[in-house]
Amino acid sequence: MESIKRNVLLNPGPSTTTDTVKYAQVVPDICPREKDFGSLMKGLREDLVKIVHGDLEKYTSVLFCGSGTINIDVCINSLLPEGKKVLIINNGAYSSRAAEVCEYYGLPHINLKFPVDETPDLDLVEQTLKDNPDIGLVHTTHNETGTGILNPVRKIGQIVHRYGATFTVDTTSTYAMRPINIEEDNIDFLMASAQKGLCAFTGLSFVIGNKKIIEQSRNYPKRSYYCNLYMQYDFFERTGEMHFTPPVQTIYATLQALKEYWNEGEEAKWARHTRVFNAINEGLDELGFRQVIKPELRAGLVSSAIYPDDTNWSFEKVHDYCYERGFTIYPGKISTTNTFRLCALGAIDEGDIKDFFVVFKEALVSTGVQIPVVYK
Ligand SMILES: *Cc1c(COP(=O)(O)O)cnc(C)c1O
């Protein structure tokens, strides 16, 4: 097996993959309606539930062909009962996306906004549920990937359940990285895609959640044809297949990625992401960069650094310098502050970050940015 040029992706997914995962896509052509393929999917669906410690009697996973946003669409449009409202607990770009999904479907919703650098005010969340007994679905984001803030989903879920609503959490940027226990974390539905924590490829996304609620949703209004959770679940249960063509090669890669996940182990993998994250923060601190999110609120996977006040600073130039040398950095996703992000998602370790900062520092020096960087 010839090794493939390795790029260190510090963007928030897709993430750096191993060569074994890359090569797992190269398989003989197969029709996904063959039994051989169906049996692969059964194991895959169970493994996805096991990653979040879900009891297979109570929880299941439903696969979709699409990037991660398809999961937000599916959960919101499929899990809202007739006559009920959605509550979005929103402190960042990905929860705003869920609010947009509500707008596009014309669903009644409350977009409860909080500052992007603070966790939601739980008293206000509770008061909103108390004042609006017609809230049937509450949605938030675990790690707001736009900033890297960690939301207290376990506490939020406790409140949501006290008011009898369903709780969906966008865990796309924590799943298979930061340990999650779906039941203990009071989550009814969570979601992710193969190209982030699992370190496979884009094209396979999945919703993991409570079977009973999916069964109930059978009678909820059908708002989408392609993105209906119950329809896809029911087809899987009856036939073992996806309703429409699955991303065949991505599924092979994901199966290999799952092998590598179990070989490394949940604890060791999280320890590795933490090492990478710490190395990123040390590197940024050393160069004097300020960050948006206070250390105690960080989810441990995404660093959001603020642009220095230096007329020579050019994200583009620094990006291009690093990119040409195999390192990809990424712009931020906050409308009010100019930031860039460095993420600890992929099949990388602290050595890669040490190598990155050598290049990053060169990029600053060669573009004439003062070190340590300055702020007004
Ligand atoms: C990456 C990500 C998504 C999905 O984005 P796509 O571009 O559709 O893959 C959704 N939510 C969060 C929190 C993410 O980090």
Coordinates of C-alpha atoms and ligand atoms in Angstrom, one line a residue:
M1 CA 0.0 0.0 0.0
E2 CA 1.6 3.2 -1.1
S3 CA 1.3 6.1 1.4
I4 CA -0.7 9.1 0.4
K5 CA 0.5 12.7 1.0
R6 CA -0.6 13.5 4.5
N7 CA -2.2 16.9 5.2
V8 CA -2.8 18.0 8.7
L9 CA -6.3 19.5 8.7
L10 CA -6.9 21.9 11.5
N11 CA -10.3 23.0 10.1
P12 CA -13.5 21.8 11.9
G13 CA -13.9 18.7 9.6
P14 CA -13.5 16.9 7.4
S15 CA -10.6 15.7 9.4
T16 CA -7.3 14.1 8.7
T17 CA -7.7 10.4 8.0
T18 CA -5.4 7.4 8.1
D19 CA -4.2 5.7 4.9
T20 CA -6.0 2.5 6.0
V21 CA -9.3 4.4 6.0
K22 CA -8.5 6.1 2.7
Y23 CA -7.8 2.7 1.1
A24 CA -10.8 1.0 2.6
Q25 CA -12.9 2.8 -0.1
V26 CA -11.2 0.9 -2.8
V27 CA -13.4 -2.2 -3.1
P28 CA -14.9 -4.3 -5.8
D29 CA -18.0 -2.7 -7.2
I30 CA -21.1 -3.9 -5.4
C31 CA -24.8 -3.3 -5.6
P32 CA -25.8 -2.0 -2.2
R33 CA -29.0 -4.1 -2.4
E34 CA -27.0 -7.3 -2.0
K35 CA -27.3 -9.1 1.3
D36 CA -23.6 -8.9 1.8
F37 CA -23.8 -5.2 1.9
G38 CA -26.9 -5.2 4.1
S39 CA -25.2 -7.2 6.8
L40 CA -22.4 -4.6 6.9
M41 CA -24.9 -1.9 7.6
K42 CA -26.5 -3.8 10.6
G43 CA -23.2 -4.0 12.4
L44 CA -22.4 -0.3 11.5
R45 CA -25.7 0.9 12.9
E46 CA -25.1 -1.0 16.2
D47 CA -21.6 0.3 16.5
L48 CA -22.8 3.9 16.1
V49 CA -25.1 3.5 19.1
K50 CA -22.4 1.8 21.2
I51 CA -20.1 4.7 20.8
V52 CA -22.5 6.8 22.9
H53 CA -23.2 3.8 25.3
G54 CA -26.8 3.5 24.1
D55 CA -28.7 0.4 25.1
L56 CA -29.6 -1.3 21.8
E57 CA -33.1 -2.2 23.2
K58 CA -33.9 1.5 23.6
Y59 CA -31.7 3.4 21.1
T60 CA -31.1 3.0 17.4
S61 CA -29.2 4.8 14.7
V62 CA -30.7 5.9 11.3
L63 CA -28.4 6.6 8.4
F64 CA -28.7 9.3 5.8
C65 CA -26.7 10.1 2.7
G66 CA -25.6 13.7 3.1
S67 CA -23.3 16.1 5.0
G68 CA -24.0 16.7 8.7
T69 CA -26.6 19.4 8.2
I70 CA -29.0 16.8 6.9
N71 CA -29.3 15.5 10.5
I72 CA -30.5 18.9 11.8
D73 CA -33.0 19.0 9.0
V74 CA -34.2 15.5 9.7
C75 CA -34.6 15.9 13.4
I76 CA -36.3 19.2 13.4
N77 CA -38.8 18.4 10.6
S78 CA -39.6 14.8 11.7
L79 CA -39.8 15.1 15.5
L80 CA -42.2 18.0 16.0
P81 CA -45.8 16.8 16.8
E82 CA -48.8 18.6 15.3
G83 CA -49.7 21.8 17.1
K84 CA -46.3 22.0 18.9
K85 CA -43.4 24.5 18.8
V86 CA -39.6 24.1 18.6
L87 CA -37.3 25.8 21.1
I88 CA -33.8 26.5 19.9
I89 CA -31.3 27.2 22.6
N90 CA -28.9 29.3 20.5
N91 CA -25.5 30.5 21.3
G92 CA -23.8 30.0 18.0
A93 CA -23.8 29.4 14.3
Y94 CA -24.9 25.8 14.3
S95 CA -28.0 26.4 16.5
S96 CA -28.8 29.3 14.2
R97 CA -28.7 26.8 11.4
A98 CA -31.4 24.8 13.2
A99 CA -33.5 28.0 13.6
E100 CA -33.2 28.5 9.8
V101 CA -34.4 24.9 9.3
C102 CA -37.5 25.9 11.3
E103 CA -37.9 29.0 9.1
Y104 CA -37.6 27.1 5.9
Y105 CA -40.2 24.6 7.0
G106 CA -42.4 27.3 8.4
L107 CA -42.4 25.7 11.8
P108 CA -43.5 27.6 14.9
H109 CA -40.4 28.2 17.0
I110 CA -38.7 30.3 19.6
N111 CA -35.1 31.2 18.8
L112 CA -33.7 31.8 22.3
K113 CA -30.5 33.6 21.7
F114 CA -27.5 33.9 24.1
P115 CA -24.1 35.5 23.6
V116 CA -21.7 33.3 21.5
D117 CA -19.1 33.3 24.3
E118 CA -21.4 32.3 27.1
T119 CA -23.3 29.2 28.0
P120 CA -27.1 29.5 28.0
D121 CA -28.9 30.9 31.1
L122 CA -30.7 27.8 32.3
D123 CA -33.2 29.8 34.4
L124 CA -34.3 31.5 31.2
V125 CA -34.5 28.2 29.4
E126 CA -36.7 26.8 32.2
Q127 CA -38.9 30.0 32.3
T128 CA -39.4 29.7 28.5
L129 CA -40.5 26.1 28.8
K130 CA -42.8 27.1 31.7
D131 CA -44.4 30.0 29.7
N132 CA -44.8 27.9 26.6
P133 CA -46.4 24.6 27.4
D134 CA -46.7 23.9 23.6
I135 CA -43.0 23.5 23.2
G136 CA -42.6 19.9 21.9
L137 CA -39.0 19.8 20.8
V138 CA -35.9 21.5 22.2
H139 CA -32.7 21.6 20.2
T140 CA -29.2 22.8 21.0
T141 CA -25.6 22.2 20.0
H142 CA -23.1 20.3 22.2
N143 CA -19.9 21.9 21.0
E144 CA -20.6 25.1 19.1
T145 CA -18.0 24.5 16.4
G146 CA -18.1 28.2 15.4
T147 CA -16.4 29.1 18.7
G148 CA -15.6 25.9 20.5
I149 CA -17.9 26.5 23.5
L150 CA -19.3 23.5 25.4
N151 CA -23.0 23.6 26.2
P152 CA -24.2 21.8 29.4
V153 CA -26.5 19.4 27.6
R154 CA -27.0 17.1 30.6
K155 CA -28.5 19.9 32.7
I156 CA -30.5 21.3 29.8
G157 CA -31.9 17.8 29.1
Q158 CA -33.0 17.4 32.7
I159 CA -35.0 20.6 32.4
V160 CA -36.4 19.7 29.0
H161 CA -37.6 16.3 30.2
R162 CA -39.3 17.9 33.3
Y163 CA -41.5 19.7 30.8
G164 CA -42.1 16.6 28.7
A165 CA -40.4 17.8 25.5
T166 CA -38.1 15.9 23.2
F167 CA -34.4 16.9 23.4
T168 CA -32.3 16.8 20.2
V169 CA -28.6 17.8 20.4
D170 CA -26.2 18.5 17.5
T171 CA -23.2 16.5 18.6
T172 CA -21.5 16.6 15.2
S173 CA -18.3 18.1 16.6
T174 CA -18.1 16.0 19.7
Y175 CA -19.3 12.5 18.7
A176 CA -16.6 9.8 18.9
M177 CA -14.2 12.4 20.4
R178 CA -15.6 13.7 23.7
P179 CA -17.2 10.8 25.6
I180 CA -21.0 11.0 25.5
N181 CA -23.5 8.7 27.3
I182 CA -26.8 9.3 25.5
E183 CA -29.0 8.2 28.4
E184 CA -27.1 9.7 31.3
D185 CA -26.7 13.0 29.3
N186 CA -30.5 13.2 29.0
I187 CA -30.4 13.3 25.2
D188 CA -33.2 11.8 23.1
F189 CA -31.5 12.3 19.8
L190 CA -28.0 13.2 18.8
M191 CA -26.3 13.3 15.5
A192 CA -23.0 13.2 13.6
S193 CA -21.3 12.5 10.3
A194 CA -18.5 10.1 9.3
Q195 CA -16.1 12.9 8.4
K196 CA -15.6 14.4 11.8
G197 CA -14.8 12.4 15.0
L198 CA -14.8 9.1 13.3
C199 CA -12.2 10.3 10.8
A200 CA -13.8 8.8 7.7
F201 CA -15.4 10.7 4.8
T202 CA -18.3 13.0 4.0
G203 CA -21.5 11.4 2.7
L204 CA -22.7 9.4 5.6
S205 CA -24.6 11.1 8.4
F206 CA -26.6 9.5 11.2
V207 CA -29.1 10.3 13.9
I208 CA -29.0 8.2 17.0
G209 CA -31.9 8.2 19.3
N210 CA -34.8 6.9 21.3
K211 CA -36.7 4.1 19.4
K212 CA -40.0 4.8 21.2
I213 CA -40.0 8.4 20.2
I214 CA -39.2 7.4 16.6
E215 CA -42.2 5.0 16.6
Q216 CA -44.4 7.8 18.0
S217 CA -43.3 10.2 15.3
R218 CA -44.9 7.9 12.7
N219 CA -48.0 9.9 13.1
Y220 CA -46.4 13.4 13.2
P221 CA -46.9 15.7 10.2
K222 CA -44.7 14.6 7.2
R223 CA -42.9 17.7 6.1
S224 CA -40.1 16.2 4.0
Y225 CA -39.9 13.2 1.7
Y226 CA -36.2 12.6 1.5
C227 CA -35.4 13.7 5.1
N228 CA -38.1 11.9 7.1
L229 CA -36.7 10.1 10.2
Y230 CA -39.6 7.6 10.6
M231 CA -39.6 6.7 6.9
Q232 CA -35.9 5.9 6.9
Y233 CA -36.0 4.0 10.2
D234 CA -39.0 2.0 9.1
F235 CA -37.4 1.0 5.8
F236 CA -34.2 -0.1 7.7
E237 CA -36.2 -2.1 10.2
R238 CA -38.2 -3.9 7.5
T239 CA -35.4 -4.4 4.9
G240 CA -32.1 -3.7 6.6
E241 CA -31.3 -1.3 3.8
M242 CA -31.3 2.5 3.3
H243 CA -34.4 3.6 1.5
F244 CA -32.4 5.3 -1.3
T245 CA -28.9 4.6 -2.5
P246 CA -26.3 4.7 0.3
P247 CA -22.8 6.2 0.0
V248 CA -21.3 2.8 -0.6
Q249 CA -17.6 3.6 -0.5
T250 CA -18.0 6.0 2.4
I251 CA -19.6 3.2 4.3
Y252 CA -16.6 0.9 3.7
A253 CA -14.3 3.6 4.9
T254 CA -16.5 4.2 8.0
L255 CA -16.4 0.5 8.9
Q256 CA -12.5 0.7 8.8
A257 CA -12.7 3.9 10.9
L258 CA -14.8 2.2 13.5
K259 CA -12.3 -0.6 13.7
E260 CA -9.6 2.0 14.4
Y261 CA -11.9 3.7 16.9
W262 CA -12.4 0.6 18.9
N263 CA -8.7 -0.3 18.7
E264 CA -7.7 3.1 20.1
G265 CA -10.5 3.1 22.7
E266 CA -12.8 5.9 23.9
E267 CA -10.5 7.0 26.7
A268 CA -7.2 7.0 24.8
K269 CA -8.8 8.8 21.9
W270 CA -10.2 11.6 24.1
A271 CA -6.8 11.8 25.8
R272 CA -5.2 12.2 22.4
H273 CA -7.6 15.0 21.3
T274 CA -6.9 16.7 24.6
R275 CA -3.1 16.5 24.0
V276 CA -3.7 18.0 20.6
F277 CA -6.0 20.7 22.0
N278 CA -3.5 21.6 24.8
A279 CA -0.7 21.9 22.3
I280 CA -2.8 24.2 20.1
N281 CA -3.6 26.5 23.1
E282 CA 0.1 26.5 24.2
G283 CA 1.2 27.4 20.7
L284 CA -1.4 30.3 20.5
D285 CA -0.6 31.5 24.0
E286 CA 3.2 31.6 23.3
L287 CA 2.5 33.8 20.2
G288 CA 0.3 36.0 22.3
F289 CA -3.0 35.2 20.6
R290 CA -6.2 35.9 22.5
Q291 CA -9.2 33.5 22.2
V292 CA -12.9 34.1 22.2
I293 CA -13.9 31.4 24.7
K294 CA -12.7 31.3 28.3
P295 CA -10.6 28.2 29.1
E296 CA -13.2 26.8 31.5
L297 CA -16.0 26.9 28.9
R298 CA -14.0 25.3 26.0
A299 CA -15.2 21.9 24.7
G300 CA -11.6 20.9 24.2
L301 CA -11.7 20.5 20.4
V302 CA -11.9 23.9 18.7
S303 CA -9.8 27.0 19.4
S304 CA -11.1 30.4 18.2
A305 CA -8.3 32.9 18.1
I306 CA -8.9 36.6 17.6
Y307 CA -7.2 38.5 14.7
P308 CA -4.3 40.6 16.1
D309 CA -4.5 44.4 15.5
D310 CA -1.5 44.4 13.2
T311 CA -1.8 46.0 9.7
N312 CA 0.4 43.2 8.3
W313 CA -1.9 40.5 9.6
S314 CA -3.6 38.7 6.7
F315 CA -5.5 35.5 7.3
E316 CA -5.3 34.7 3.6
K317 CA -1.5 35.0 3.4
V318 CA -0.9 33.0 6.6
H319 CA -3.4 30.4 5.4
D320 CA -1.7 30.1 2.1
Y321 CA 1.7 29.8 3.6
C322 CA 0.6 27.0 5.9
Y323 CA -1.5 25.3 3.2
E324 CA 1.4 25.0 0.8
R325 CA 3.3 23.2 3.6
G326 CA 0.5 20.7 4.4
F327 CA -1.4 22.5 7.2
T328 CA -4.9 23.8 6.8
I329 CA -6.3 26.5 9.1
Y330 CA -9.8 27.9 9.0
P331 CA -11.7 31.1 9.4
G332 CA -14.0 31.7 12.3
K333 CA -17.8 31.8 12.3
I334 CA -18.7 34.8 14.4
S335 CA -20.3 37.8 12.8
T336 CA -19.0 40.3 15.4
T337 CA -15.4 39.3 15.8
N338 CA -12.7 38.4 13.3
T339 CA -11.4 35.0 14.3
F340 CA -9.7 31.9 12.9
R341 CA -10.0 28.4 14.1
L342 CA -7.6 25.6 14.9
C343 CA -9.3 22.2 15.6
A344 CA -8.2 19.0 17.3
L345 CA -10.5 16.7 15.4
G346 CA -8.6 14.3 13.2
A347 CA -6.1 11.4 13.1
I348 CA -3.4 13.8 14.4
D349 CA -1.3 14.0 17.6
E350 CA 0.6 16.7 19.5
G351 CA 3.7 16.2 17.3
D352 CA 1.7 17.5 14.3
I353 CA 0.8 20.6 16.3
K354 CA 4.5 21.3 17.2
D355 CA 5.3 21.0 13.5
F356 CA 2.4 23.2 12.6
F357 CA 3.5 26.0 14.9
V358 CA 7.0 26.0 13.4
V359 CA 5.4 26.7 10.0
F360 CA 2.7 29.1 11.5
K361 CA 5.4 31.2 13.1
E362 CA 7.4 31.3 9.9
A363 CA 4.2 32.5 8.2
L364 CA 3.9 35.4 10.7
V365 CA 7.5 36.4 10.4
S366 CA 7.6 36.2 6.6
T367 CA 4.4 38.4 6.4
G368 CA 5.8 40.9 8.9
V369 CA 3.4 40.3 11.8
Q370 CA 4.8 41.4 15.1
I371 CA 5.5 38.5 17.6
P372 CA 4.1 38.3 20.2
V373 CA 1.0 39.6 18.4
V374 CA -0.5 42.9 19.5
Y375 CA -4.0 44.0 20.4
K376 CA -5.1 47.5 20.9
Ligands
LIG1 C1 -19.8 20.2 10.9 C2 -21.0 20.4 11.7 C3 -22.2 20.2 11.1 C4 -22.4 19.7 9.7 O1 -21.9 20.6 8.7 P1 -21.9 20.0 7.2 O2 -21.1 21.1 6.5 O3 -23.3 19.9 6.7 O4 -21.2 18.7 7.2 C5 -23.3 20.4 11.9 N1 -23.2 20.8 13.2 C6 -22.1 21.0 13.8 C7 -22.0 21.4 15.2 C8 -20.9 20.8 13.0 O5 -19.7 21.0 13.6

